[in-house]
Every structure is written in structure tokens, then in C-alpha cells.
Coordinates of C-alpha atoms in Angstrom, one line a residue:
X1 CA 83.8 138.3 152.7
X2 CA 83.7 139.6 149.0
X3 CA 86.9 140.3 148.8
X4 CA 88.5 137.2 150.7
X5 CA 86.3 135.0 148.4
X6 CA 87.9 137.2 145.2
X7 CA 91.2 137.2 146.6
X8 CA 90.8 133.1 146.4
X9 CA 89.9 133.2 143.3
X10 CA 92.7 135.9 142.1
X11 CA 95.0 133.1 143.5
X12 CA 93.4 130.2 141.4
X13 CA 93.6 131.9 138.2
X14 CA 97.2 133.1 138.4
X15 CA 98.8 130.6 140.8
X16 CA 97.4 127.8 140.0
X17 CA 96.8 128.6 136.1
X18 CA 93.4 126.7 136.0
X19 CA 91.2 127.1 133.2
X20 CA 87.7 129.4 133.4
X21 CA 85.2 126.6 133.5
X22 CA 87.2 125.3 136.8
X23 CA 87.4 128.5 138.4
X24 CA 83.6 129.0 137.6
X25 CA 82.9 126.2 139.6
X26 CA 84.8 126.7 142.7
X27 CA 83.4 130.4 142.8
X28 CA 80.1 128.7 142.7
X29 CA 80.6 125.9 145.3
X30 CA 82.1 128.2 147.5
X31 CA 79.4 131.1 147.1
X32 CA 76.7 128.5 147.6
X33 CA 78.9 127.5 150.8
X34 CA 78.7 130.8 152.1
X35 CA 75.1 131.2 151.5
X36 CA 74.5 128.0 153.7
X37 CA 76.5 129.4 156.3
X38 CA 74.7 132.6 156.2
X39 CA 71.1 131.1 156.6
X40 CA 73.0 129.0 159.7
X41 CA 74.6 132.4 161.6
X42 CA 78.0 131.0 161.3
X43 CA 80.6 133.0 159.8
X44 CA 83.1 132.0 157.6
X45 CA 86.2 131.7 159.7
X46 CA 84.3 130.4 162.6
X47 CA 83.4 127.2 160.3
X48 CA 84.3 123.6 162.5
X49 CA 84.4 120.3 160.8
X50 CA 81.0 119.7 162.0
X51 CA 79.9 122.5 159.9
X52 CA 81.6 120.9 156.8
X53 CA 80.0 117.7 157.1
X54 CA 76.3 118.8 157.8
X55 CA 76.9 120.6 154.4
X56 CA 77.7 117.2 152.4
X57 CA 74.6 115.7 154.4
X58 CA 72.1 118.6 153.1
X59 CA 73.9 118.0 149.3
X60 CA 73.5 114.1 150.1
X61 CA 69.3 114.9 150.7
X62 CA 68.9 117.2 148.0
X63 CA 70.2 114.2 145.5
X64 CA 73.2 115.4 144.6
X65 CA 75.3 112.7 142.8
X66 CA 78.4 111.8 144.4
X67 CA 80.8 113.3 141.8
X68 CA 78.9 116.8 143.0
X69 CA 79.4 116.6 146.2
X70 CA 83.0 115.6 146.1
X71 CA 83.8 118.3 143.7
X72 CA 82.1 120.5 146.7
X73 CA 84.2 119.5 148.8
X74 CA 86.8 119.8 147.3
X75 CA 86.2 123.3 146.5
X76 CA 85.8 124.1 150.2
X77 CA 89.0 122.4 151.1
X78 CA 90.9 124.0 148.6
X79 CA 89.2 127.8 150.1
X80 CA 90.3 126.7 153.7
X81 CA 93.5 125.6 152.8
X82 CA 94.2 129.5 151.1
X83 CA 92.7 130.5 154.4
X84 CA 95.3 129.1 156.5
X85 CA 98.3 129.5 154.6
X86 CA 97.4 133.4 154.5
X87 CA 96.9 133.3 158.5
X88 CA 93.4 133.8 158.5
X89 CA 92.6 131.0 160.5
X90 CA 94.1 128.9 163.2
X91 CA 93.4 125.6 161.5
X92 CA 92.1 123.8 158.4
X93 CA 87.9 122.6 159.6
X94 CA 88.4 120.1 156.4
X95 CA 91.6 118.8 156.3
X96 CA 90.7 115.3 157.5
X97 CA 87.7 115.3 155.4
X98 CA 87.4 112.4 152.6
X99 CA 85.3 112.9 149.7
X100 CA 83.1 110.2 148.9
X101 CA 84.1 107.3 146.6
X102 CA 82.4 108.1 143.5
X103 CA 80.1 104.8 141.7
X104 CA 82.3 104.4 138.6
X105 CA 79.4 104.1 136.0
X106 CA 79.5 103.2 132.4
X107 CA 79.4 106.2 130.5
X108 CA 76.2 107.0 128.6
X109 CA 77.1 106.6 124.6
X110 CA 75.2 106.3 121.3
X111 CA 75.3 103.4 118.8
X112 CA 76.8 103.7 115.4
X113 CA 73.5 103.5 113.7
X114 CA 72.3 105.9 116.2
X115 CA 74.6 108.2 115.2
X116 CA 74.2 107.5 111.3
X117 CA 70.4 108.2 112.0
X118 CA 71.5 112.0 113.3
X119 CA 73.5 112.9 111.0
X120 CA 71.5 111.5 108.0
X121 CA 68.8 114.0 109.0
X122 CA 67.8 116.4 106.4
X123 CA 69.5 119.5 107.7
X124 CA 68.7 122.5 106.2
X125 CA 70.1 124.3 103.6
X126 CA 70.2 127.3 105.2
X127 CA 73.3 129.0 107.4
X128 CA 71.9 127.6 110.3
X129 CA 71.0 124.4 108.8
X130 CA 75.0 123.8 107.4
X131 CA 76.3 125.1 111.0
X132 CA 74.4 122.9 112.9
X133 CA 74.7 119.9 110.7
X134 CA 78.9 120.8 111.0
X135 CA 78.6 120.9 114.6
X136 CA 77.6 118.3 115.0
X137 CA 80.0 116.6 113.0
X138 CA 82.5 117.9 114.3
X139 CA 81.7 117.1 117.6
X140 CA 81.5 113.1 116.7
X141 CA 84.8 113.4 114.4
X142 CA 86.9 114.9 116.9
X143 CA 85.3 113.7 120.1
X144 CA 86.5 117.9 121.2
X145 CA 84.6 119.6 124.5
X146 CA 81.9 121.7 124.0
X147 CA 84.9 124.6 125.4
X148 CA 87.2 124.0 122.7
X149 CA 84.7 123.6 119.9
X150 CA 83.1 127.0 120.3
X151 CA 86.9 128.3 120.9
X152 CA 87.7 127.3 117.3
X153 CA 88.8 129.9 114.9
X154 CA 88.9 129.7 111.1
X155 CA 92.6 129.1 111.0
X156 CA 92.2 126.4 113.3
X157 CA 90.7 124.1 110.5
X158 CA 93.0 123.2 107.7
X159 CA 90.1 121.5 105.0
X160 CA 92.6 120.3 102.7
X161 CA 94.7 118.1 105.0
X162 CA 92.0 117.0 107.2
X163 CA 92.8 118.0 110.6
X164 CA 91.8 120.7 113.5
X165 CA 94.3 122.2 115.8
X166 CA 92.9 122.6 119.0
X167 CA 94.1 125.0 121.5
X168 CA 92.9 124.3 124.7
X169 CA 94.9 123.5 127.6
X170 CA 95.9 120.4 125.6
X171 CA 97.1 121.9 122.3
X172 CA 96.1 119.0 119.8
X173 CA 95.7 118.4 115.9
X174 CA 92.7 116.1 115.5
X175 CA 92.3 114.5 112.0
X176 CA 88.9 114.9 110.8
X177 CA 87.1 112.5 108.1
X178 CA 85.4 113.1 104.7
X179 CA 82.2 114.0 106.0
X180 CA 83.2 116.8 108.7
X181 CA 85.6 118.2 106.0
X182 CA 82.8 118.5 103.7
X183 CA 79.8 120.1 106.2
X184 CA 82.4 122.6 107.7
X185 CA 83.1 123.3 103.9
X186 CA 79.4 123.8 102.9
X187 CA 79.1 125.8 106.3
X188 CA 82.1 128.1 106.0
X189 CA 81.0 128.6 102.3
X190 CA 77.9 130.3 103.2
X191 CA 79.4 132.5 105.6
X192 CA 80.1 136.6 104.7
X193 CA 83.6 138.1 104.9
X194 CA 84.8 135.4 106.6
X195 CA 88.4 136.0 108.1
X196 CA 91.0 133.7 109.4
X197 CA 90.7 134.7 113.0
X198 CA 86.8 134.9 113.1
X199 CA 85.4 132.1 115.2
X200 CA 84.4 129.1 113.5
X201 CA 80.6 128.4 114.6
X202 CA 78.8 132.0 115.2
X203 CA 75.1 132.1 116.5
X204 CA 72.5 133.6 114.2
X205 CA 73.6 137.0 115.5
X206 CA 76.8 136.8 114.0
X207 CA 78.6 136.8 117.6
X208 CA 80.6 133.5 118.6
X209 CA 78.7 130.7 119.8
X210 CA 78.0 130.2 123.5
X211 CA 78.6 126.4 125.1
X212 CA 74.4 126.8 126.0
X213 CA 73.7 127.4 122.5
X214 CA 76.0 124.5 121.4
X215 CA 73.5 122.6 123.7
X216 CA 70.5 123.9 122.4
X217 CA 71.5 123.2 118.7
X218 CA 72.3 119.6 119.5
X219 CA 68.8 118.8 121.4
X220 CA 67.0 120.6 118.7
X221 CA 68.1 117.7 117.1
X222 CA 68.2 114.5 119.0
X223 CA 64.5 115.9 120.1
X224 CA 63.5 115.0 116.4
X225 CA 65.9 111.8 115.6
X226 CA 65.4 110.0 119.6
X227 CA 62.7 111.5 120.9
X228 CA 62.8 111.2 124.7
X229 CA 66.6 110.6 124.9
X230 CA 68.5 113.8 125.1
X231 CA 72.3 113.7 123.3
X232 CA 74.5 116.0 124.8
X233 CA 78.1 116.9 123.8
X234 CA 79.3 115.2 126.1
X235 CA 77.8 111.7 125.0
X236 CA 78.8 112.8 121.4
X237 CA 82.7 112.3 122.8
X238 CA 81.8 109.8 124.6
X239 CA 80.8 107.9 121.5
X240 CA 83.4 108.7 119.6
X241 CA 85.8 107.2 122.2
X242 CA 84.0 103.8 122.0
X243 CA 83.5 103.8 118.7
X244 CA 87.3 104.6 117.6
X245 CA 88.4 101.6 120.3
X246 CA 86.0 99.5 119.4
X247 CA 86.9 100.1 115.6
X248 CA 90.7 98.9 117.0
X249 CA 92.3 102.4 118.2
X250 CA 95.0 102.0 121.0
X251 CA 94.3 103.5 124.0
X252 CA 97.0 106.1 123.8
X253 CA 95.8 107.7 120.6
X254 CA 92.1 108.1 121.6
X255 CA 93.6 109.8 124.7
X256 CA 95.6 112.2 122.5
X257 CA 92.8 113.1 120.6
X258 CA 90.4 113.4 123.5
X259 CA 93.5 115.3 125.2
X260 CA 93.6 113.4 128.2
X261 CA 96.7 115.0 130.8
X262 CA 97.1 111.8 132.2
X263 CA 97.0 108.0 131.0
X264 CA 93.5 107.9 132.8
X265 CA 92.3 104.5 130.6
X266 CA 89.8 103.3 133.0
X267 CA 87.3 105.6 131.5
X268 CA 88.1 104.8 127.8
X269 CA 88.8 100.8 128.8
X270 CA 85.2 101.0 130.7
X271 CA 83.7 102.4 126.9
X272 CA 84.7 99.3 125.4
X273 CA 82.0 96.4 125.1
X274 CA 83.1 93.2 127.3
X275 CA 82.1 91.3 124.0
X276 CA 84.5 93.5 122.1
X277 CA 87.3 93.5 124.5
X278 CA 87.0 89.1 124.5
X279 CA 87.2 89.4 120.8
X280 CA 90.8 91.3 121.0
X281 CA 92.0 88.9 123.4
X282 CA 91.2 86.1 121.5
X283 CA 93.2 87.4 118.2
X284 CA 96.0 88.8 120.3
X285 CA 97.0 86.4 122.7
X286 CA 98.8 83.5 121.7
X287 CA 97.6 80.7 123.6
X288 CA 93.9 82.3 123.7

């Protein structure tokens, strides 16, 4: 079952050209799949629809959100559907299977004076102090994943023109303000035979930094400025998305920065305050 499961995998990666982090997760819906069916005595190519569904009703009682348990399914769907077309079953158990309609929530985002409040904090002036204060201004600046950030490389920042070229599977330039030229200067002057190829943000160990140490840095943090409310990365882009449309970017741009595939704007229109968006409507349309 190993193999079939690697095999799957094999096929993800150089079929399908997806990108690590998605891979990661299908390897681990699938193995925890597996593991399910294991502790029920069915095996894997003996799985019915049935067997599918009691699945999403276990994740469904153990609180999993709705996003998760699509993305589950979606992972086993995906497995069965390789499966079939290699002829190692006789049908698909979960191709009339619908994942559930995910609650479209508001994302979770910080207010401008929240975010002056972190990054006014008396950072260090240590290495670690000038790394962590430029992470996280990168982070707001650029509105970049937690991926692409720790995939920077020296030669991705150009300080004197103000942007970042990111590489990721949306090959960007960001531009990048006053005050994240002038910590990822401090930061990068501090730094030891630093090279153009050498990763931007290293841990303490001189080795690149991981996306759970990214994490760590940025709760260190928010544990001392909003005690009780964690800031993640991912509400550090969030917040730059609202703040930039709020501030009167179109849509379009804060997609390119954010490297968005697809137009995708209900996410970025649902950042914008109702109050805000009434405001644009009134000074753009003429007979508002």
C-alpha cells in the first residue's frame, strides 16, 4: 500500500506540477485515510461510498471546519480517481461525492493602529532583534506567504529600487515601502559574509529559516503587543490586503501582489469595510 500511496504521489508532483505544501497535504489526508480504514478492517481497494461518507461524519464530530474536511475529500477523490484510471479498481467509491459548502467568513485582519503598535515595539538591536523586526515588515509590506518569504534569497531584494522579486509559483516583483527597505537594510547589515544567493532570513543557527520558526518569531511578538490574540502570517496578508483596498488599490493590483492565479475578488472584496465600500460608491458613481 506504500508504494501505491507513493506512486500517487510520484504522479502529483510530476504530472500535475503542484507545489510541496500541496502535496504535503494530500500525503497526509490520504495516510490518515488509510489509517481509518485500517482500524475499520477494510482495505483500500475494497473502500464503497458508504465508507467515504462515514469518514467525513467522524471529521464532522471531531470539529473539523468545513474547509478541512472538503480539502479531505478532495484528497481522497483525487487518490481514487489515480486508482481507476491505472485499473486498480472497478469503479470510483467517491465520484458522486460533494464536498460541503464552505461558510464564507470574513477573514480575520489587524487594524492600522494595530499594526503601528507591532511594529513600533522596541525590537532589539541584536541580529535577531533586526531579523525579526524585518520579518515582520516584510510580511505586512508585501502581504507574501509564509512559503515564499522564507524562500527569499539576497538577490531577490533590490534595496535601492524598492521592490522584491518573488519566485514562487507566481513569479512577482512586490514594491516595498521606506520602512521594510530600511529594517531589511539594518538586518542584512549585521549579517557575516553575506552572499547574493544565501537566504534572506536564517534562524540563529545560521541555516534558512523554517515556515514554524517564521511562526514562532511572529507570536513572540503579538504575545507582548496583543496579549491573548495570536497574529499569524496569514492575518499579516490578510491585513495588508484590506488595508491597500481600503487605502484605494484596485482589485487587480492587490491580486498581483498577493499573486492570486485567478481573479478570485470575493476574498479581497469581502476584506473591504461595507462603510468603506459605500464611501467609494458615493464619489464614483454619478448619480450617487
Amino acid at each position: 500500500m506504500v508504494s501505491v500511496v507513493q506512486a500517487f504521489i510520484d504522479f502529483l508532483k510530476n504530472n500535475k506540477k503542484l507545489s510541496d505544501n500541496t502535496i504535503d497535504s494530500y500525503k497526509r489526508d490520504i495516510t490518515q485515510f488509510l489509517e481509518y480504514l485500517e482500524k475499520i478492517n477494510i482495505g483500500c481497494f475494497e473502500v464503497k461510498k458508504a465508507t467515504i461518507i462515514n469518514y467525513m461524519n467522524l471529521l464532522k464530530h471531531k470539529n473539523r471546519s468545513q474547509a478541512t474536511i472538503s480539502r479531505h475529500l478532495s484528497s481522497i477523490k483525487s487518490f481514487y480517481q489515480y486508482l481507476f484510471m491505472n485499473r486498480l479498481i472497478d469503479e470510483e467509491p467517491a465520484y458522486t461525492l460533494d464536498a460541503p459548502k464552505i461558510e464564507r467568513k470574513v477573514p480575520a485582519t489587524l487594524s492600522i493602529d494595530q499594526v503601528d503598535k507591532l511594529l513600533s515595539y522596541e525590537f532589539e538591536k541584536s541580529e535577531k532583534g533586526l531579523r525579526d523586526k524585518a520579518i515582520i515588515e516584510v510580511l505586512y509590506a508585501t502581504g507574501l506567504k509564509v512559503s515564499e518569504l522564507i524562500s527569499l534569497r539576497i538577490d531577490d531584494v533590490n534595496l535601492n529600487y524598492g521592490y522584491i522579486y518573488c519566485k514562487s509559483t507566481k513569479e512577482r516583483f512586490i514594491p516595498i515601502g521606506d520602512s521594510a527597505v530600511d529594517a531589511l537594510q539594518n538586518y542584512i547589515s549585521v549579517r557575516e559574509n553575506v552572499k547574493n544567493n544565501d537566504y534572506l532570513f536564517l534562524n540563529m543557527r545560521g541555516k534558512a529559516l523554517t515556515r514554524q520558526g517564521c511562526w514562532k518569531i511572529i507570536k513572540e511578538y503579538t504575545d507582548i503587543v496583543n496579549p491573548g490574540f495570536d497574529i499569524t502570517p496569514s492575518i499579516l496578508r490578510k491585513s495588508f490586503a484590506k488595508h491597500m483596498l481600503e487605502n484605494g488599490a484596485d482589485i487587480r493590483s492587490v491580486q498581483e501582489m498577493l499573486g492570486y492565479k485567478s481573479t478570485g475578488s470575493n476574498e479581497l472584496i469581502s476584506l473591504i469595510a461595507k462603510s468603506k465600500i459605500k464611501e467609494v460608491y458615493k464619489k464614483s458613481h454619478p448619480r450617487a
